[in-house]
PDB file of C-alpha atoms in Angstrom:
ATOM      1  CA  UNK A 138     127.398-105.245 126.474  1.00  0.00           C
ATOM      2  CA  UNK A 139     127.538-104.185 122.851  1.00  0.00           C
ATOM      3  CA  UNK A 140     124.626-102.076 121.603  1.00  0.00           C
ATOM      4  CA  UNK A 141     122.569-103.480 118.707  1.00  0.00           C
ATOM      5  CA  UNK A 142     122.537-102.014 115.212  1.00  0.00           C
ATOM      6  CA  UNK A 143     119.481-100.236 113.895  1.00  0.00           C
ATOM      7  CA  UNK A 144     118.508-101.094 110.325  1.00  0.00           C
ATOM      8  CA  UNK A 145     116.216 -98.585 108.630  1.00  0.00           C
ATOM      9  CA  UNK A 146     114.622 -99.777 105.409  1.00  0.00           C
ATOM     10  CA  UNK A 147     113.385 -96.705 103.560  1.00  0.00           C
ATOM     11  CA  UNK A 148     111.945 -95.586 100.255  1.00  0.00           C
ATOM     12  CA  UNK A 149     110.966 -92.281  98.696  1.00  0.00           C
ATOM     13  CA  UNK A 150     108.469 -91.176  96.130  1.00  0.00           C
ATOM     14  CA  UNK A 151     109.471 -87.986  94.336  1.00  0.00           C
ATOM     15  CA  UNK A 152     108.295 -85.560  91.660  1.00  0.00           C
ATOM     16  CA  UNK A 153     110.950 -86.961  89.302  1.00  0.00           C
ATOM     17  CA  UNK A 154     114.376 -88.582  89.179  1.00  0.00           C
ATOM     18  CA  UNK A 155     116.682 -85.561  89.457  1.00  0.00           C
ATOM     19  CA  UNK A 156     117.652 -84.732  93.076  1.00  0.00           C
ATOM     20  CA  UNK A 157     118.715 -81.239  92.005  1.00  0.00           C
ATOM     21  CA  UNK A 158     115.331 -80.207  90.583  1.00  0.00           C
ATOM     22  CA  UNK A 159     112.804 -82.701  91.908  1.00  0.00           C
ATOM     23  CA  UNK A 160     111.345 -83.087  95.397  1.00  0.00           C
ATOM     24  CA  UNK A 161     110.330 -85.747  97.883  1.00  0.00           C
ATOM     25  CA  UNK A 162     106.562 -86.324  98.077  1.00  0.00           C
ATOM     26  CA  UNK A 163     106.496 -89.391 100.318  1.00  0.00           C
ATOM     27  CA  UNK A 164     108.814 -91.121 102.779  1.00  0.00           C
ATOM     28  CA  UNK A 165     108.219 -94.639 104.013  1.00  0.00           C
ATOM     29  CA  UNK A 166     110.465 -96.421 106.501  1.00  0.00           C
ATOM     30  CA  UNK A 167     110.544 -99.366 108.855  1.00  0.00           C
ATOM     31  CA  UNK A 168     113.300-100.294 111.252  1.00  0.00           C
ATOM     32  CA  UNK A 169     114.361-103.711 112.541  1.00  0.00           C
ATOM     33  CA  UNK A 170     112.483-103.020 115.786  1.00  0.00           C
ATOM     34  CA  UNK A 171     109.168-102.839 113.909  1.00  0.00           C
ATOM     35  CA  UNK A 172     108.784 -99.043 114.124  1.00  0.00           C
ATOM     36  CA  UNK A 173     107.116 -97.563 111.037  1.00  0.00           C
ATOM     37  CA  UNK A 174     107.356 -94.090 109.540  1.00  0.00           C
ATOM     38  CA  UNK A 175     105.081 -92.928 106.729  1.00  0.00           C
ATOM     39  CA  UNK A 176     104.726 -89.319 105.610  1.00  0.00           C
ATOM     40  CA  UNK A 177     103.273 -87.515 102.616  1.00  0.00           C
ATOM     41  CA  UNK A 178     105.096 -84.261 101.877  1.00  0.00           C
ATOM     42  CA  UNK A 179     103.859 -81.249  99.955  1.00  0.00           C
ATOM     43  CA  UNK A 180     106.418 -80.324  97.299  1.00  0.00           C
ATOM     44  CA  UNK A 181     107.095 -76.729  96.319  1.00  0.00           C
ATOM     45  CA  UNK A 182     106.168 -77.643  92.743  1.00  0.00           C
ATOM     46  CA  UNK A 183     103.337 -79.476  91.025  1.00  0.00           C
ATOM     47  CA  UNK A 184     103.397 -83.270  90.939  1.00  0.00           C
ATOM     48  CA  UNK A 185     103.607 -84.272  87.248  1.00  0.00           C
ATOM     49  CA  UNK A 186     100.782 -86.383  85.819  1.00  0.00           C
ATOM     50  CA  UNK A 187     103.130 -89.308  85.090  1.00  0.00           C
ATOM     51  CA  UNK A 188     104.205 -89.397  88.764  1.00  0.00           C
ATOM     52  CA  UNK A 189     100.590 -89.264  89.905  1.00  0.00           C
ATOM     53  CA  UNK A 190      99.807 -92.174  87.573  1.00  0.00           C
ATOM     54  CA  UNK A 191     102.784 -94.160  88.852  1.00  0.00           C
ATOM     55  CA  UNK A 192     102.336 -93.509  92.586  1.00  0.00           C
ATOM     56  CA  UNK A 193      98.714 -92.483  93.010  1.00  0.00           C
ATOM     57  CA  UNK A 194      99.929 -89.376  94.872  1.00  0.00           C
ATOM     58  CA  UNK A 195      98.141 -86.306  93.532  1.00  0.00           C
ATOM     59  CA  UNK A 196      98.538 -82.592  94.168  1.00  0.00           C
ATOM     60  CA  UNK A 197      95.148 -82.732  95.885  1.00  0.00           C
ATOM     61  CA  UNK A 198      96.400 -85.503  98.218  1.00  0.00           C
ATOM     62  CA  UNK A 199      99.354 -83.402  99.439  1.00  0.00           C
ATOM     63  CA  UNK A 200      97.663 -79.975  99.330  1.00  0.00           C
ATOM     64  CA  UNK A 201      97.356 -79.624 103.133  1.00  0.00           C
ATOM     65  CA  UNK A 202     100.521 -81.531 104.060  1.00  0.00           C
ATOM     66  CA  UNK A 203     103.685 -79.927 105.429  1.00  0.00           C
ATOM     67  CA  UNK A 204     106.597 -79.344 103.086  1.00  0.00           C
ATOM     68  CA  UNK A 205     110.021 -80.876 103.793  1.00  0.00           C
ATOM     69  CA  UNK A 206     111.206 -77.844 105.767  1.00  0.00           C
ATOM     70  CA  UNK A 207     108.223 -77.976 108.127  1.00  0.00           C
ATOM     71  CA  UNK A 208     108.625 -81.754 108.436  1.00  0.00           C
ATOM     72  CA  UNK A 209     112.374 -81.579 109.042  1.00  0.00           C
ATOM     73  CA  UNK A 210     112.415 -82.100 112.818  1.00  0.00           C
ATOM     74  CA  UNK A 211     109.912 -84.977 112.743  1.00  0.00           C
ATOM     75  CA  UNK A 212     111.859 -86.815 110.023  1.00  0.00           C
ATOM     76  CA  UNK A 213     115.284 -86.100 111.495  1.00  0.00           C
ATOM     77  CA  UNK A 214     114.224 -87.293 114.953  1.00  0.00           C
ATOM     78  CA  UNK A 215     112.694 -90.541 113.673  1.00  0.00           C
ATOM     79  CA  UNK A 216     115.659 -91.450 111.468  1.00  0.00           C
ATOM     80  CA  UNK A 217     118.311 -90.146 113.917  1.00  0.00           C
ATOM     81  CA  UNK A 218     120.679 -89.682 110.958  1.00  0.00           C
ATOM     82  CA  UNK A 219     123.697 -88.940 113.144  1.00  0.00           C
ATOM     83  CA  UNK A 220     122.920 -91.591 115.819  1.00  0.00           C
ATOM     84  CA  UNK A 221     122.719 -88.683 118.241  1.00  0.00           C
ATOM     85  CA  UNK A 222     120.510 -90.649 120.620  1.00  0.00           C
ATOM     86  CA  UNK A 223     123.379 -93.160 121.093  1.00  0.00           C
ATOM     87  CA  UNK A 224     120.942 -96.026 121.613  1.00  0.00           C
ATOM     88  CA  UNK A 225     122.491 -98.099 118.814  1.00  0.00           C
ATOM     89  CA  UNK A 226     125.985 -99.199 117.886  1.00  0.00           C
ATOM     90  CA  UNK A 227     125.472 -98.266 114.202  1.00  0.00           C
ATOM     91  CA  UNK A 228     122.531 -97.040 112.166  1.00  0.00           C
ATOM     92  CA  UNK A 229     122.268 -98.381 108.618  1.00  0.00           C
ATOM     93  CA  UNK A 230     119.986 -96.847 106.000  1.00  0.00           C
ATOM     94  CA  UNK A 231     118.928 -99.511 103.500  1.00  0.00           C
ATOM     95  CA  UNK A 232     117.337 -98.645 100.136  1.00  0.00           C
ATOM     96  CA  UNK A 233     117.146-100.129  96.643  1.00  0.00           C
ATOM     97  CA  UNK A 234     119.174 -97.876  94.342  1.00  0.00           C
ATOM     98  CA  UNK A 235     119.788 -95.813  97.455  1.00  0.00           C
ATOM     99  CA  UNK A 236     123.271 -94.663  96.444  1.00  0.00           C
ATOM    100  CA  UNK A 237     122.052 -93.069  93.208  1.00  0.00           C
ATOM    101  CA  UNK A 238     118.543 -92.003  94.188  1.00  0.00           C
ATOM    102  CA  UNK A 239     117.121 -92.063  97.734  1.00  0.00           C
ATOM    103  CA  UNK A 240     120.314 -91.008  99.525  1.00  0.00           C
ATOM    104  CA  UNK A 241     120.862 -88.094  97.132  1.00  0.00           C
ATOM    105  CA  UNK A 242     117.345 -86.766  97.788  1.00  0.00           C
ATOM    106  CA  UNK A 243     117.624 -87.212 101.566  1.00  0.00           C
ATOM    107  CA  UNK A 244     121.138 -85.772 101.877  1.00  0.00           C
ATOM    108  CA  UNK A 245     119.924 -82.608 100.173  1.00  0.00           C
ATOM    109  CA  UNK A 246     117.944 -81.880 103.352  1.00  0.00           C
ATOM    110  CA  UNK A 247     119.546 -83.911 106.150  1.00  0.00           C
ATOM    111  CA  UNK A 248     123.048 -84.345 107.576  1.00  0.00           C
ATOM    112  CA  UNK A 249     123.326 -88.116 107.217  1.00  0.00           C
ATOM    113  CA  UNK A 250     126.210 -89.643 109.146  1.00  0.00           C
ATOM    114  CA  UNK A 251     125.018 -93.245 109.294  1.00  0.00           C
ATOM    115  CA  UNK A 252     126.126 -95.963 106.883  1.00  0.00           C
ATOM    116  CA  UNK A 253     124.025 -96.740 103.818  1.00  0.00           C
ATOM    117  CA  UNK A 254     123.477-100.119 102.176  1.00  0.00           C
ATOM    118  CA  UNK A 255     122.220-100.152  98.599  1.00  0.00           C
ATOM    119  CA  UNK A 256     120.433-103.438  97.859  1.00  0.00           C
ATOM    120  CA  UNK A 257     120.709-102.810  94.105  1.00  0.00           C
ATOM    121  CA  UNK A 258     124.520-102.800  94.394  1.00  0.00           C
ATOM    122  CA  UNK A 259     124.363-105.791  96.750  1.00  0.00           C
ATOM    123  CA  UNK A 260     122.301-107.841  94.276  1.00  0.00           C
ATOM    124  CA  UNK A 261     124.552-106.822  91.384  1.00  0.00           C
ATOM    125  CA  UNK A 262     127.482-108.337  93.294  1.00  0.00           C
ATOM    126  CA  UNK A 263     125.543-111.418  94.387  1.00  0.00           C
ATOM    127  CA  UNK A 264     123.917-112.095  90.997  1.00  0.00           C
ATOM    128  CA  UNK A 265     126.345-110.708  88.414  1.00  0.00           C
ATOM    129  CA  UNK A 266     124.872-112.730  85.521  1.00  0.00           C
ATOM    130  CA  UNK A 267     121.315-111.536  86.173  1.00  0.00           C
ATOM    131  CA  UNK A 268     120.300-109.006  83.481  1.00  0.00           C
ATOM    132  CA  UNK A 269     118.009-106.951  85.696  1.00  0.00           C
ATOM    133  CA  UNK A 270     118.217-106.243  89.413  1.00  0.00           C
ATOM    134  CA  UNK A 271     115.039-104.182  89.616  1.00  0.00           C
ATOM    135  CA  UNK A 272     112.652-104.681  92.508  1.00  0.00           C
ATOM    136  CA  UNK A 273     110.122-106.206  90.125  1.00  0.00           C
ATOM    137  CA  UNK A 274     112.628-108.730  88.728  1.00  0.00           C
ATOM    138  CA  UNK A 275     113.918-109.691  92.178  1.00  0.00           C
ATOM    139  CA  UNK A 276     110.346-110.128  93.412  1.00  0.00           C
ATOM    140  CA  UNK A 277     109.694-112.490  90.497  1.00  0.00           C
ATOM    141  CA  UNK A 278     112.802-114.507  91.412  1.00  0.00           C
ATOM    142  CA  UNK A 279     111.736-114.811  95.066  1.00  0.00           C
ATOM    143  CA  UNK A 280     107.984-115.001  94.438  1.00  0.00           C
ATOM    144  CA  UNK A 281     107.288-111.813  96.441  1.00  0.00           C
ATOM    145  CA  UNK A 282     104.085-109.891  95.731  1.00  0.00           C
ATOM    146  CA  UNK A 283     104.947-106.449  94.371  1.00  0.00           C
ATOM    147  CA  UNK A 284     101.519-105.445  93.081  1.00  0.00           C
ATOM    148  CA  UNK A 285     101.503-102.329  95.308  1.00  0.00           C
ATOM    149  CA  UNK A 286     104.992-101.259  94.161  1.00  0.00           C
ATOM    150  CA  UNK A 287     105.579 -97.459  93.880  1.00  0.00           C
ATOM    151  CA  UNK A 288     104.190 -96.404  97.221  1.00  0.00           C
ATOM    152  CA  UNK A 289     106.910 -95.752  99.761  1.00  0.00           C
ATOM    153  CA  UNK A 290     105.812 -97.972 102.655  1.00  0.00           C
ATOM    154  CA  UNK A 291     104.775-100.842 100.367  1.00  0.00           C
ATOM    155  CA  UNK A 292     108.205-100.685  98.726  1.00  0.00           C
ATOM    156  CA  UNK A 293     109.836-100.732 102.170  1.00  0.00           C
ATOM    157  CA  UNK A 294     108.011-103.957 103.055  1.00  0.00           C
ATOM    158  CA  UNK A 295     109.238-105.500  99.783  1.00  0.00           C
ATOM    159  CA  UNK A 296     112.738-104.111 100.339  1.00  0.00           C
ATOM    160  CA  UNK A 297     113.018-105.671 103.781  1.00  0.00           C
ATOM    161  CA  UNK A 298     112.117-109.107 102.369  1.00  0.00           C
ATOM    162  CA  UNK A 299     114.613-108.704  99.524  1.00  0.00           C
ATOM    163  CA  UNK A 300     117.371-107.623 101.927  1.00  0.00           C
ATOM    164  CA  UNK A 301     116.979-110.743 104.052  1.00  0.00           C
ATOM    165  CA  UNK A 302     116.903-112.909 100.895  1.00  0.00           C
ATOM    166  CA  UNK A 303     120.191-111.237  99.889  1.00  0.00           C
ATOM    167  CA  UNK A 304     121.684-112.141 103.279  1.00  0.00           C
ATOM    168  CA  UNK A 305     120.657-115.777 102.765  1.00  0.00           C
ATOM    169  CA  UNK A 306     122.228-115.738  99.298  1.00  0.00           C
ATOM    170  CA  UNK A 307     125.392-114.139 100.667  1.00  0.00           C
ATOM    171  CA  UNK A 308     125.713-116.850 103.317  1.00  0.00           C
ATOM    172  CA  UNK A 309     125.267-119.567 100.671  1.00  0.00           C
ATOM    173  CA  UNK A 310     127.809-118.062  98.259  1.00  0.00           C
ATOM    174  CA  UNK A 311     130.343-117.315 101.026  1.00  0.00           C
ATOM    175  CA  UNK A 312     129.749-120.623 102.838  1.00  0.00           C
ATOM    176  CA  UNK A 313     128.808-118.909 106.110  1.00  0.00           C
ATOM    177  CA  UNK A 314     126.179-119.611 108.745  1.00  0.00           C
ATOM    178  CA  UNK A 315     125.384-115.948 109.386  1.00  0.00           C
ATOM    179  CA  UNK A 316     126.443-112.433 108.478  1.00  0.00           C
ATOM    180  CA  UNK A 317     126.257-108.979 110.044  1.00  0.00           C
ATOM    181  CA  UNK A 318     125.654-105.566 108.498  1.00  0.00           C
ATOM    182  CA  UNK A 319     129.288-104.499 108.727  1.00  0.00           C
ATOM    183  CA  UNK A 320     130.328-107.519 106.655  1.00  0.00           C
ATOM    184  CA  UNK A 321     127.631-106.779 104.060  1.00  0.00           C
ATOM    185  CA  UNK A 322     128.654-103.125 103.983  1.00  0.00           C
ATOM    186  CA  UNK A 323     132.300-104.105 103.389  1.00  0.00           C
ATOM    187  CA  UNK A 324     131.288-106.675 100.746  1.00  0.00           C
ATOM    188  CA  UNK A 325     129.463-103.955  98.802  1.00  0.00           C
ATOM    189  CA  UNK A 326     131.854-101.034  99.155  1.00  0.00           C
ATOM    190  CA  UNK A 327     135.362-102.492  99.644  1.00  0.00           C
TER     191      UNK A 327
END
């Protein structure tokens, strides 16, 4: 019997947008089995005021949290980036703008061997005439509440809904009854 795939919807909050100089301050994730991961992380630098305003995550809030190095084992075990546990056929990391943002931050710390699906790239292929493919715009299209946008776990909940809407749209445009992750992965990257 073929093992199932594990889909991990994830989102990060960071001290800025540059993976070289900025740091992860929050990780939120949910897999297709309903398991949830949520972790605040103390960066090795101050959280800028504009990030605190955007996310609500302050230096005071992360003061007594572990940094990424001390959280490494916990995060690596939950995500199972190399599918070392061999429970699943494939592990897919799914993020919005994951290729250019989330993955770059995570791969700085973790040896990621699983496949990644970027829903931003997916929506750009599915809706090429749409001017914006931001989470906010897509939520407006699908009437999804995004009032708590910019906290990792809240964004993951939104992301999961948007991913399944993208699968529906893919099936409509490709005249299919269903689709699997491998087909979506190939649609995006091949």
